[in-house]
PDB file of C-alpha atoms and ligand atoms in Angstrom:
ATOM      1  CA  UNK A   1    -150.958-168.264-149.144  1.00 46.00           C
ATOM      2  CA  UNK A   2    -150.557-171.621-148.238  1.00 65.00           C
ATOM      3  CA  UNK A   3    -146.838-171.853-149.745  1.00 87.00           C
ATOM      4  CA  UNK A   4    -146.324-168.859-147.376  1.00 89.00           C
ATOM      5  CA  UNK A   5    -147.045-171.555-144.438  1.00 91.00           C
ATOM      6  CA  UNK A   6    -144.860-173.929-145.716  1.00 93.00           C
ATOM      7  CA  UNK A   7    -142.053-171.031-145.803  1.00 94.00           C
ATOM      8  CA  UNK A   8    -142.475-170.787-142.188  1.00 95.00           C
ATOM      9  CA  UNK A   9    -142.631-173.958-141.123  1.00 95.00           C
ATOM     10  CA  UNK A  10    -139.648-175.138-143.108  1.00 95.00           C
ATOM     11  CA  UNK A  11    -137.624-171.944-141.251  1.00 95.00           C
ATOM     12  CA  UNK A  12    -139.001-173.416-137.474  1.00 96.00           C
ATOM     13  CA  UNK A  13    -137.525-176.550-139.003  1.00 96.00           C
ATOM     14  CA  UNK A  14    -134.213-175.730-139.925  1.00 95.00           C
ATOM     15  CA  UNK A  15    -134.114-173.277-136.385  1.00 96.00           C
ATOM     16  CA  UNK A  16    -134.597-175.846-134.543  1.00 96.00           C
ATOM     17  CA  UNK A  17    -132.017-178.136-136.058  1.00 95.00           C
ATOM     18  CA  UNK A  18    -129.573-175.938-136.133  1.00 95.00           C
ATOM     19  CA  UNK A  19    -130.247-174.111-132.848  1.00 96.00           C
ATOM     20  CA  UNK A  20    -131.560-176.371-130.711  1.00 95.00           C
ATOM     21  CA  UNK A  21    -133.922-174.954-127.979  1.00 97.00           C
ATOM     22  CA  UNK A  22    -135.611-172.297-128.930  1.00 98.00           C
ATOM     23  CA  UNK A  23    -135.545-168.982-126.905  1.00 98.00           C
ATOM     24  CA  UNK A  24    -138.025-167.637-124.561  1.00 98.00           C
ATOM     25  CA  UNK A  25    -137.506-164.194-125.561  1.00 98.00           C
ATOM     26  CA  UNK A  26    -137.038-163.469-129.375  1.00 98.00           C
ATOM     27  CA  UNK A  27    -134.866-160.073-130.157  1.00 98.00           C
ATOM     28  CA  UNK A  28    -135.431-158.000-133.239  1.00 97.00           C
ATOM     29  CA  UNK A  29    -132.742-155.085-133.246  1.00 94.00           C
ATOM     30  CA  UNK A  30    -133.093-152.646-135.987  1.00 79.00           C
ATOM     31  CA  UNK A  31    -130.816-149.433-136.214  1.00 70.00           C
ATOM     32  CA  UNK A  32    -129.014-149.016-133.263  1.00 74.00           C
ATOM     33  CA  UNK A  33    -129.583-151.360-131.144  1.00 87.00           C
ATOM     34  CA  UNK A  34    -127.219-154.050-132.596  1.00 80.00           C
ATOM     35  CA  UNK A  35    -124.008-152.858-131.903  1.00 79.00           C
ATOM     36  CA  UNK A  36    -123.525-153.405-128.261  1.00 89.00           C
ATOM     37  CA  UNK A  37    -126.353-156.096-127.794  1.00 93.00           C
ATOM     38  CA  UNK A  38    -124.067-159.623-128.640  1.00 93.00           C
ATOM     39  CA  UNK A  39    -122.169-158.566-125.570  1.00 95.00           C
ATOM     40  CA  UNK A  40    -125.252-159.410-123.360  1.00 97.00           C
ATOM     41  CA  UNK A  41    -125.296-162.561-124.087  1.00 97.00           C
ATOM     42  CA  UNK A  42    -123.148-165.875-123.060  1.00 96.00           C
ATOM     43  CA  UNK A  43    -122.978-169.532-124.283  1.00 97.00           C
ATOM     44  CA  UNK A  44    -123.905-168.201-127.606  1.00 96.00           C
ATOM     45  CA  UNK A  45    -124.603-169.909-130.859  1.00 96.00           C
ATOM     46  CA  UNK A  46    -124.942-168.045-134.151  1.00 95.00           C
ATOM     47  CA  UNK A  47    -126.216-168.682-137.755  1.00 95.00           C
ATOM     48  CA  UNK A  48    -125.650-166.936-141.063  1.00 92.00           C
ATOM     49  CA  UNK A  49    -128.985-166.023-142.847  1.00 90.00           C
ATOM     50  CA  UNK A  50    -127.677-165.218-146.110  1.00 88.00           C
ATOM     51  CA  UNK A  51    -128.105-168.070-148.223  1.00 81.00           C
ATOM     52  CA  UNK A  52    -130.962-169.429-146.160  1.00 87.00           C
ATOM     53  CA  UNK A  53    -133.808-170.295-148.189  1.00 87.00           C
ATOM     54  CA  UNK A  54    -137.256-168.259-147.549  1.00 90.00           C
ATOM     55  CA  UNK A  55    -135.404-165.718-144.535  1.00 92.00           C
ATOM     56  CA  UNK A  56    -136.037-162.287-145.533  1.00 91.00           C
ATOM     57  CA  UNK A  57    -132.451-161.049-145.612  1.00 86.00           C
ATOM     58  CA  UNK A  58    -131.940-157.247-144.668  1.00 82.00           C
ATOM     59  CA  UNK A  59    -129.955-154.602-147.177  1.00 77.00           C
ATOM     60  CA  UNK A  60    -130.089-151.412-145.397  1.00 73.00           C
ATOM     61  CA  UNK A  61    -127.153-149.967-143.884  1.00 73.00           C
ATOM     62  CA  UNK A  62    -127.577-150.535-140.227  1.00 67.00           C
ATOM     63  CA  UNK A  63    -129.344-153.907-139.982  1.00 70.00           C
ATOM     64  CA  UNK A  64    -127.229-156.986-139.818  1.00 77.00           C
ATOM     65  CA  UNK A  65    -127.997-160.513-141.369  1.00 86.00           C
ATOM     66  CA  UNK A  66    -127.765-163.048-138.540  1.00 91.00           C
ATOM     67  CA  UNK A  67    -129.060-164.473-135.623  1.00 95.00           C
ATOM     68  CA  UNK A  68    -127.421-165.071-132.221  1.00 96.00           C
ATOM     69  CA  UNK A  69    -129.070-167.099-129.567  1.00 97.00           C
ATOM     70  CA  UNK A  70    -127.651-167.790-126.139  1.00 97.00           C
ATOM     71  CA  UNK A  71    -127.848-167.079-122.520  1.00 98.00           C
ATOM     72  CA  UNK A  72    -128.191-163.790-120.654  1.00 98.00           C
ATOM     73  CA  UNK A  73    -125.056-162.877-119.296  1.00 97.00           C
ATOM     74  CA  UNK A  74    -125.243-162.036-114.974  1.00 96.00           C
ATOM     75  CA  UNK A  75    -128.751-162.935-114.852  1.00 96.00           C
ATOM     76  CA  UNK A  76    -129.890-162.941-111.154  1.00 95.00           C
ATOM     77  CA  UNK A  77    -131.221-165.791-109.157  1.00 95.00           C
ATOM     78  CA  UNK A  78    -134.592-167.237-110.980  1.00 94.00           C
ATOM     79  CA  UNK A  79    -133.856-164.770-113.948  1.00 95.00           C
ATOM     80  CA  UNK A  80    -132.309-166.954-116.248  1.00 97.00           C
ATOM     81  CA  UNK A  81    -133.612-167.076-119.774  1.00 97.00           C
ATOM     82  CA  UNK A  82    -132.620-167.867-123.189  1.00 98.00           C
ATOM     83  CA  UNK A  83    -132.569-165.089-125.820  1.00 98.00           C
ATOM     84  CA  UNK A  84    -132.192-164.898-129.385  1.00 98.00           C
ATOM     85  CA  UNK A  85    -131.090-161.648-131.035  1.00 97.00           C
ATOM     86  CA  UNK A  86    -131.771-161.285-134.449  1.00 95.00           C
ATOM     87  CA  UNK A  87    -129.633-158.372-136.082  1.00 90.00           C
ATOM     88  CA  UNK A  88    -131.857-156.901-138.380  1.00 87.00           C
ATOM     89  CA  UNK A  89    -135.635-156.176-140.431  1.00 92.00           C
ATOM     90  CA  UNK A  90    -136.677-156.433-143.451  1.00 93.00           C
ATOM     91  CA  UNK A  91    -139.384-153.260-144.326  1.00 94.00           C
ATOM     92  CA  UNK A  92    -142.217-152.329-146.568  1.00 96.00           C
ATOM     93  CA  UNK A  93    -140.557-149.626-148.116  1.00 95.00           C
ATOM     94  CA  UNK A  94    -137.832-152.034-149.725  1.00 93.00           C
ATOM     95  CA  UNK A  95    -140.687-153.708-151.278  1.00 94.00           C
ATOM     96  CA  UNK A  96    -141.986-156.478-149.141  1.00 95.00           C
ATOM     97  CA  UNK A  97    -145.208-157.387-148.406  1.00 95.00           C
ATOM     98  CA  UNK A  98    -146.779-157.618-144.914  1.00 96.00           C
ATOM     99  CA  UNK A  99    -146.360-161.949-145.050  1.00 96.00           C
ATOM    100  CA  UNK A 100    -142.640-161.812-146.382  1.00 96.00           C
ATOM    101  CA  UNK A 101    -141.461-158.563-143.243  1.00 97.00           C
ATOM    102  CA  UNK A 102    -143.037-160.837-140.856  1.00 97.00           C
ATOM    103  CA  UNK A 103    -141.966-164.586-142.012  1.00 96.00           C
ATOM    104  CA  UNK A 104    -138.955-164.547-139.557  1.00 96.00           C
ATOM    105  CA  UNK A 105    -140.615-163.342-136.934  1.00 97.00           C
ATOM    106  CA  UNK A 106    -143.574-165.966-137.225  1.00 97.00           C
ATOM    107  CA  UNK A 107    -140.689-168.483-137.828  1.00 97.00           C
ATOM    108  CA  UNK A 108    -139.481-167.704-134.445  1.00 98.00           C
ATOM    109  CA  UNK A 109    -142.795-167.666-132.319  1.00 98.00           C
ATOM    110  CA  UNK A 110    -143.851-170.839-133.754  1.00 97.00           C
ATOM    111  CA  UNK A 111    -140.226-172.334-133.017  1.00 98.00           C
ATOM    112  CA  UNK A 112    -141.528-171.304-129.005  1.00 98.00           C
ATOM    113  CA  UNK A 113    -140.380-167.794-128.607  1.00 98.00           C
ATOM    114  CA  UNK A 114    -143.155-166.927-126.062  1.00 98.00           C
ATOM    115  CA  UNK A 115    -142.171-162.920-125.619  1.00 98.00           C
ATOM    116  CA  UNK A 116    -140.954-161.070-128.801  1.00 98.00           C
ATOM    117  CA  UNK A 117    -139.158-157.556-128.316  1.00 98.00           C
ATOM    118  CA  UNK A 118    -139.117-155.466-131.491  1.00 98.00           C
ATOM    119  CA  UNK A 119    -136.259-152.575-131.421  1.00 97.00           C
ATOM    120  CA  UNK A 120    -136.131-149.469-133.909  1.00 95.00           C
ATOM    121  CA  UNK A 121    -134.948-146.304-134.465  1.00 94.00           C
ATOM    122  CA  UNK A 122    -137.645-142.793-134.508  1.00 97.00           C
ATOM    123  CA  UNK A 123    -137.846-139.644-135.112  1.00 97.00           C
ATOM    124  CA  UNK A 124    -139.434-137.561-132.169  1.00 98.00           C
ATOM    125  CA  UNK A 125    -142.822-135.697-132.349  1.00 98.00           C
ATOM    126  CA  UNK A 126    -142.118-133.983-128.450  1.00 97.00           C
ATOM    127  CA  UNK A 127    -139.563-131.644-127.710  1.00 95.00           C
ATOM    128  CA  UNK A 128    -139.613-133.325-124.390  1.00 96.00           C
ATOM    129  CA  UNK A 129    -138.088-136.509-126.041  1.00 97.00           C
ATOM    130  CA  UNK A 130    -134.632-135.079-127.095  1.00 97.00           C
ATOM    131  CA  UNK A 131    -132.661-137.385-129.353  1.00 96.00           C
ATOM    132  CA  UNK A 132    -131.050-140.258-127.568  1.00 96.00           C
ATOM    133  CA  UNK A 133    -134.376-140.838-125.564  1.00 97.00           C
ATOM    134  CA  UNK A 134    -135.704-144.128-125.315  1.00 97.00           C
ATOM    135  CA  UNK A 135    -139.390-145.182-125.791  1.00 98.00           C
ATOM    136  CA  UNK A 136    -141.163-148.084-125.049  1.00 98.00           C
ATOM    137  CA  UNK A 137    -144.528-148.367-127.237  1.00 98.00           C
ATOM    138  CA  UNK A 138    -147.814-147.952-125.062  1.00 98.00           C
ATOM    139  CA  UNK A 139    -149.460-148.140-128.583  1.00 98.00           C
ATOM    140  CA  UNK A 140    -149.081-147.298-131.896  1.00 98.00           C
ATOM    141  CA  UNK A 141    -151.194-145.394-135.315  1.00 98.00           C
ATOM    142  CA  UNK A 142    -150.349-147.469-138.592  1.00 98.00           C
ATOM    143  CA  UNK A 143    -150.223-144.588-141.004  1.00 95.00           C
ATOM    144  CA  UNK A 144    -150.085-147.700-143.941  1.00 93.00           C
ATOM    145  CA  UNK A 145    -147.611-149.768-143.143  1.00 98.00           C
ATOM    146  CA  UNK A 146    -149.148-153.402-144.427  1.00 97.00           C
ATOM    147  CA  UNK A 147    -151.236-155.357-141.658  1.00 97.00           C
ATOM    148  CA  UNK A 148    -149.854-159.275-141.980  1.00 96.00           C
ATOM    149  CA  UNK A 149    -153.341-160.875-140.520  1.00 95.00           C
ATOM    150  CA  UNK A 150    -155.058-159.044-143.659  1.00 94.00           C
ATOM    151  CA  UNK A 151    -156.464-162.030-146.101  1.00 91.00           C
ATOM    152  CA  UNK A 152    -153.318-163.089-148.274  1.00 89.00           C
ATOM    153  CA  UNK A 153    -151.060-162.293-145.784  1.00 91.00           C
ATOM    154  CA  UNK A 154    -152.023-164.487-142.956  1.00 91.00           C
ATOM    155  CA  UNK A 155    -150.171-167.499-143.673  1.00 88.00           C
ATOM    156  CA  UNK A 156    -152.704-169.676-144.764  1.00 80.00           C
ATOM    157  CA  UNK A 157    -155.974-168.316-142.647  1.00 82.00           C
ATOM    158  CA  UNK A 158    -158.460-165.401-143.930  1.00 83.00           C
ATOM    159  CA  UNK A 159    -158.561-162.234-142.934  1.00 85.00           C
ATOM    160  CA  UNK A 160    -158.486-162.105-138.920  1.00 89.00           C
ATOM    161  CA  UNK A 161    -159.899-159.239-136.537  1.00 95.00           C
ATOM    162  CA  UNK A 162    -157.407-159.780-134.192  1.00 95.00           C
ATOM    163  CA  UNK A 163    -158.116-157.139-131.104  1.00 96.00           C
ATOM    164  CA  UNK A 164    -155.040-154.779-130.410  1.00 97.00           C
ATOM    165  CA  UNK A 165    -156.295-153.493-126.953  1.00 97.00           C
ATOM    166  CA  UNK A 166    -153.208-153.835-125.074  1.00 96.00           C
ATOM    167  CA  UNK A 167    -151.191-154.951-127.686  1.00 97.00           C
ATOM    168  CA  UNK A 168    -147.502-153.804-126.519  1.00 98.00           C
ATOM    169  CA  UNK A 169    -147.892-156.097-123.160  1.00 98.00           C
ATOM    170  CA  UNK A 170    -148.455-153.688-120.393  1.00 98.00           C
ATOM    171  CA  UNK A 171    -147.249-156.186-117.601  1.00 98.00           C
ATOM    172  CA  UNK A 172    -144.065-156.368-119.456  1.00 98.00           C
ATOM    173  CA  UNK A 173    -143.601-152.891-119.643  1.00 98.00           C
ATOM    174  CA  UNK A 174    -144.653-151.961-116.242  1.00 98.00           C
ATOM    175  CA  UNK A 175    -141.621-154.282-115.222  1.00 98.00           C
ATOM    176  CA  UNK A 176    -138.909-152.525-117.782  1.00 98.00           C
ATOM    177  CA  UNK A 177    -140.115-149.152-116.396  1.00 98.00           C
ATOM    178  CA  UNK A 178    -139.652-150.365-112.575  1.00 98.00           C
ATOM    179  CA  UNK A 179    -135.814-151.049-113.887  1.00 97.00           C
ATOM    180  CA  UNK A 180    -135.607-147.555-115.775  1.00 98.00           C
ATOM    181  CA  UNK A 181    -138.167-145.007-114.076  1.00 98.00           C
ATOM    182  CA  UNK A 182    -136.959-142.144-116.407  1.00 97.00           C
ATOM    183  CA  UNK A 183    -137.860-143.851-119.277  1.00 98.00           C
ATOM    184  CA  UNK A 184    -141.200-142.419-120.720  1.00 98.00           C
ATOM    185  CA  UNK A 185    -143.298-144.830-122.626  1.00 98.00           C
ATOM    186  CA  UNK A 186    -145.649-143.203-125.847  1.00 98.00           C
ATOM    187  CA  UNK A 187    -147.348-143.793-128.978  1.00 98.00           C
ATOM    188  CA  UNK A 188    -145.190-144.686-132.225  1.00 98.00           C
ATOM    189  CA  UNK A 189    -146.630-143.740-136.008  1.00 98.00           C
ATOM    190  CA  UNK A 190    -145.656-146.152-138.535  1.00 98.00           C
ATOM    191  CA  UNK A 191    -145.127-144.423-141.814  1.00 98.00           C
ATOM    192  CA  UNK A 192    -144.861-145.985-145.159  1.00 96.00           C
ATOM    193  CA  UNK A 193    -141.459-144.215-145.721  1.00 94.00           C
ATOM    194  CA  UNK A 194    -138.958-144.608-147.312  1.00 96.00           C
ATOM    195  CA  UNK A 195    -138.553-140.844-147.735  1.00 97.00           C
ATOM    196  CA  UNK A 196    -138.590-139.034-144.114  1.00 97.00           C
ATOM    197  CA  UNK A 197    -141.851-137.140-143.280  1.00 98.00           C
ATOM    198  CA  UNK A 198    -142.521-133.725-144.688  1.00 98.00           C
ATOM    199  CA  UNK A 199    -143.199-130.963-141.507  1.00 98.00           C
ATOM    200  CA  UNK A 200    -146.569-130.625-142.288  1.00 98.00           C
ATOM    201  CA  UNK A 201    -146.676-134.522-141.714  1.00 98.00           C
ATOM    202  CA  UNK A 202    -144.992-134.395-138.822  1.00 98.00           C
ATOM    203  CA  UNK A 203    -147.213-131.334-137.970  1.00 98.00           C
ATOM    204  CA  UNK A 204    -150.590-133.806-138.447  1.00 98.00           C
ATOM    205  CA  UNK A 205    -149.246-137.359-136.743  1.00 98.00           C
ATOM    206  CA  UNK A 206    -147.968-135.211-133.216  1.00 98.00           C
ATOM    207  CA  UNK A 207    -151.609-133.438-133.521  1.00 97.00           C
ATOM    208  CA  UNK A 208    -152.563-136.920-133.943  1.00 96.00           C
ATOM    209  CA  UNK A 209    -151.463-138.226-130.692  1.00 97.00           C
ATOM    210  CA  UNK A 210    -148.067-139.674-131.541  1.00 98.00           C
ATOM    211  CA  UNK A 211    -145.080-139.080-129.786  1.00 98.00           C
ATOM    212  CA  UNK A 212    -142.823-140.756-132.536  1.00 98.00           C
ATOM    213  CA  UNK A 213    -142.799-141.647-135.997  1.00 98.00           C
ATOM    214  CA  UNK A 214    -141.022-144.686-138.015  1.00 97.00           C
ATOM    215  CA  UNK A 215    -141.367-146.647-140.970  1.00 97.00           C
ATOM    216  CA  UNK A 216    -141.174-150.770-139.412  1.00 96.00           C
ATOM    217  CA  UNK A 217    -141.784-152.519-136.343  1.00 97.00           C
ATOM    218  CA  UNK A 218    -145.677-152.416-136.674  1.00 98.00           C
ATOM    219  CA  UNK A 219    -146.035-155.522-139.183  1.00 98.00           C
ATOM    220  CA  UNK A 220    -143.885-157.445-136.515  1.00 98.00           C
ATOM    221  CA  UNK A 221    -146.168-156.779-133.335  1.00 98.00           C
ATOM    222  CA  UNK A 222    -149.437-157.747-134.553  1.00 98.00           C
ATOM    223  CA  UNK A 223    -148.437-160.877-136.370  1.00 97.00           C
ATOM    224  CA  UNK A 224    -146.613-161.733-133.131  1.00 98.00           C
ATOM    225  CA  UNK A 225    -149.674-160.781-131.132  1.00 98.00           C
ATOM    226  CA  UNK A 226    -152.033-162.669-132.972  1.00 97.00           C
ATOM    227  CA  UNK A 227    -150.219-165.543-132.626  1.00 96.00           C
ATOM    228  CA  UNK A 228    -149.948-165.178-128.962  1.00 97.00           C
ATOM    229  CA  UNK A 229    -146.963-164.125-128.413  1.00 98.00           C
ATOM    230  CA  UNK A 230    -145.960-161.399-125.609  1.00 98.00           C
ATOM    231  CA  UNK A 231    -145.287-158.360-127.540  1.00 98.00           C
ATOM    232  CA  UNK A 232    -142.966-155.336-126.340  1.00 98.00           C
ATOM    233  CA  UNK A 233    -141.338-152.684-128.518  1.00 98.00           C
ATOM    234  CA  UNK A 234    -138.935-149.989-128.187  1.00 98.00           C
ATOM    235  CA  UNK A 235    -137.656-146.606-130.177  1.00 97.00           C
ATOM    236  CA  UNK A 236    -134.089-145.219-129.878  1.00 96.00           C
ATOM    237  CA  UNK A 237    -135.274-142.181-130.753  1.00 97.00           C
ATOM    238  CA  UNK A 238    -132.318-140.836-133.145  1.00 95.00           C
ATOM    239  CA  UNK A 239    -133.382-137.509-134.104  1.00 97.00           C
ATOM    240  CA  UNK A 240    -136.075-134.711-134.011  1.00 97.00           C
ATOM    241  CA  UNK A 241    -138.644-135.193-136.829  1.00 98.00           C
ATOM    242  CA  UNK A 242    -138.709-133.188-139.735  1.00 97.00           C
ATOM    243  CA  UNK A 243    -139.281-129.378-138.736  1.00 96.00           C
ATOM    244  CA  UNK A 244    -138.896-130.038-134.913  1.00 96.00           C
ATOM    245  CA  UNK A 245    -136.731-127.391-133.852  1.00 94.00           C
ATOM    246  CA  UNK A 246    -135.491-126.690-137.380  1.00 94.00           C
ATOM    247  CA  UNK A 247    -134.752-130.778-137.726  1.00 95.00           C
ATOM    248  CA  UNK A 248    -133.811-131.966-141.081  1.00 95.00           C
ATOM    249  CA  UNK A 249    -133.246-136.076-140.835  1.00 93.00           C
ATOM    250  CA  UNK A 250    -130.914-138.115-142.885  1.00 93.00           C
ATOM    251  CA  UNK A 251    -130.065-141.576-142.536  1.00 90.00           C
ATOM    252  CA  UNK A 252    -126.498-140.724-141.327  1.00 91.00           C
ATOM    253  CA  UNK A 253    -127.576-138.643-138.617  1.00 91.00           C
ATOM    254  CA  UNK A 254    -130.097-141.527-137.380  1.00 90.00           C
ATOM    255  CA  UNK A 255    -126.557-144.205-137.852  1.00 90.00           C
ATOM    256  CA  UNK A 256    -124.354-141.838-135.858  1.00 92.00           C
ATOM    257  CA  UNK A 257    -126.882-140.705-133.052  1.00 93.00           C
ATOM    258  CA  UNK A 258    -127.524-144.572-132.631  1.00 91.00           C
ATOM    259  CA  UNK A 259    -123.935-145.303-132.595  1.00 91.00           C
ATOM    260  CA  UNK A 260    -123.608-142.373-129.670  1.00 93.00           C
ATOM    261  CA  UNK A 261    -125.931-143.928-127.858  1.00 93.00           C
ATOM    262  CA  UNK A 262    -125.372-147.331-128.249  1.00 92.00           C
ATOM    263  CA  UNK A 263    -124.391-147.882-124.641  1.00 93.00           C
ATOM    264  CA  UNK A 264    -127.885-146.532-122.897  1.00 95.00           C
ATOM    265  CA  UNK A 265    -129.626-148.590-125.293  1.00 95.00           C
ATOM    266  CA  UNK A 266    -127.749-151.601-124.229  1.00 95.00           C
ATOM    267  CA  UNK A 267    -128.727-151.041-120.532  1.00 96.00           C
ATOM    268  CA  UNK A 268    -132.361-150.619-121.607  1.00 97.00           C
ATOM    269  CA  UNK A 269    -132.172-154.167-123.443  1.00 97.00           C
ATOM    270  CA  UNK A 270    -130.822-155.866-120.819  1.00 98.00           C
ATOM    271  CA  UNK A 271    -133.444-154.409-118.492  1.00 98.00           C
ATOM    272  CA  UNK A 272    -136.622-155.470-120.845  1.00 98.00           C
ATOM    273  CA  UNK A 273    -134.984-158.903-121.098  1.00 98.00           C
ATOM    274  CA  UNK A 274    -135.163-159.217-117.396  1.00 98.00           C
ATOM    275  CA  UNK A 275    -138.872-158.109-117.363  1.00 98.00           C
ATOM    276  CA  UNK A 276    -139.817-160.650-119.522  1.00 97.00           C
ATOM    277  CA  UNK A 277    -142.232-162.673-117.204  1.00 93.00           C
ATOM    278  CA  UNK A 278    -141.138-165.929-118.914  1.00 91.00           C
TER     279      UNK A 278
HETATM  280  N1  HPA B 301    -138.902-140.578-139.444  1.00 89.00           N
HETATM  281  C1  HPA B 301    -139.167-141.860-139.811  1.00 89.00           C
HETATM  282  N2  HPA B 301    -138.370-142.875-139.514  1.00 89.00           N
HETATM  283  C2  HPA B 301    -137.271-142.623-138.794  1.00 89.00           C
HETATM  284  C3  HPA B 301    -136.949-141.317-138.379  1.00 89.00           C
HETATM  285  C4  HPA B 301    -137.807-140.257-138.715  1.00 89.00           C
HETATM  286  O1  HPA B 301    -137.583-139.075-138.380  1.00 89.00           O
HETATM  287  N3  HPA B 301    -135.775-141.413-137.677  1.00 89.00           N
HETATM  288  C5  HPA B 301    -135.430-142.734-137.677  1.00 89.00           C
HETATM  289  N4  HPA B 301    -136.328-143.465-138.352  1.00 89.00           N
END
């Protein structure tokens, strides 16, 4: 996996050349979360990723290809910081492997990203959490989605028992929820997807202890953890998982819910942007 290592330094390379500075707080928006996001920045700078060699370009219908770094907008006194939003994922279930989903976001800690903020869409396990709620990750159960400090993966180094005690940073997310008291943090299940859960699977992971279900974002956090990064993550949660209340998912209902709420989500971006204790 060395030639992985060489894939990510050559990206830091080219991101810092064509970027300049690199952000203190690194943005991944999946589903969602991209549509309204752009706006919250100023002074911005963007860059294409198609055609850039070794970026893991996204194809699904909802995540964009580029990156847009620049300055939040109305920041109050002392809250100034540089962000970078990146507009989409790449997943397991489109093929990857654990080194290739998280090469971009490696790429951007070791450019100097020193908080990274992973955003997805869920299904919810709690009829409590209607769709349109929005969850911040206390923790998470990897149902199989591919671990990226596993031997082979880890750019380079064997495998590594990185400890995942406190993982999503709780500091950070003590200050988002100060911001947005209804907001109600909980435990995301990755999934291997790319077919939704059955009910009986959606049945076992709320038994479980999860209070929503996905199929990305858990690759992300721990390679950005283990490098040291300051890890937060948060669900639009776009639907009831299969079963709940008679729920039935499909990919346009997730797209449209997302779209519906695309304003809330905004305000809850701009909020964990400020609680980044950079
Ligand atoms: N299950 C898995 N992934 C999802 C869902 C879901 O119900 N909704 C959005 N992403």
């Amino acid at each position: 996996m060395f030639e992985e290592c060489t894939k990510v330094d050559a990206l830091v390379e080219i991101l810092g050349r064509r970027l300049g500075p690199p952000p203190q707080v690194a943005v991944v928006l999946g589903s969602g979360w991209k549509e309204l996001a752009s706006d919250l920045l100023e002074n911005t700078e963007g860059l294409d990723l198609r055609g850039l060699d070794n970026w893991m370009c996204p194809k699904v219908e909802g995540h964009g290809a580029d990156l847009l770094i620049g300055d939040l907008k109305d920041a109050p006194e002392g809250k100034a910081r540089r962000v970078l939003l990146c507009s989409g994922r790449v997943h397991s279930y489109e093929g990857y492997e654990a080194a290739e989903i998280v090469r971009g976001v490696r790429a951007l800690v070791n450019w100097g990203a020193s908080h990274v903020l992973l955003l997805n869409a869920a299904g919810s396990l709690t009829t409590d959490r209607p769709a349109g709620s929005l969850m911040p990750f206390s923790d998470h159960i990897n149902f199989g989605l591919p671990n990226p400090v596993r031997c082979g993966e880890n750019c380079g180094h064997g495998a590594q028992f990185v400890n995942l005690v406190d993982m999503y940073d709780p500091a950070w997310r003590a200050g988002l929820l100060e911001q947005q008291p209804h907001l109600q943090e909980g435990v995301y299940v990755g999934m291997k997807g790319p077919s939704y859960e059955t009910p009986a699977e959606v049945r076992m992971v709320a038994k479980m202890g999860g209070d929503a279900v996905g199929m990305s974002t858990i690759p992300e956090a721990i390679a950005a953890h283990a490098l040291g990064a300051k890890v937060m993550a948060i669900s639009l949660l776009t639907n009831m998982a299969a079963g709940i209340e008679g729920s039935n998912p499909s990919h346009e209902e997730v797209l449209e819910t997302a779209t519906a709420n695309a304003q809330a989500a905004a305000d809850v971006l701009r909020s964990a942007l400020l609680a980044a204790t950079v």
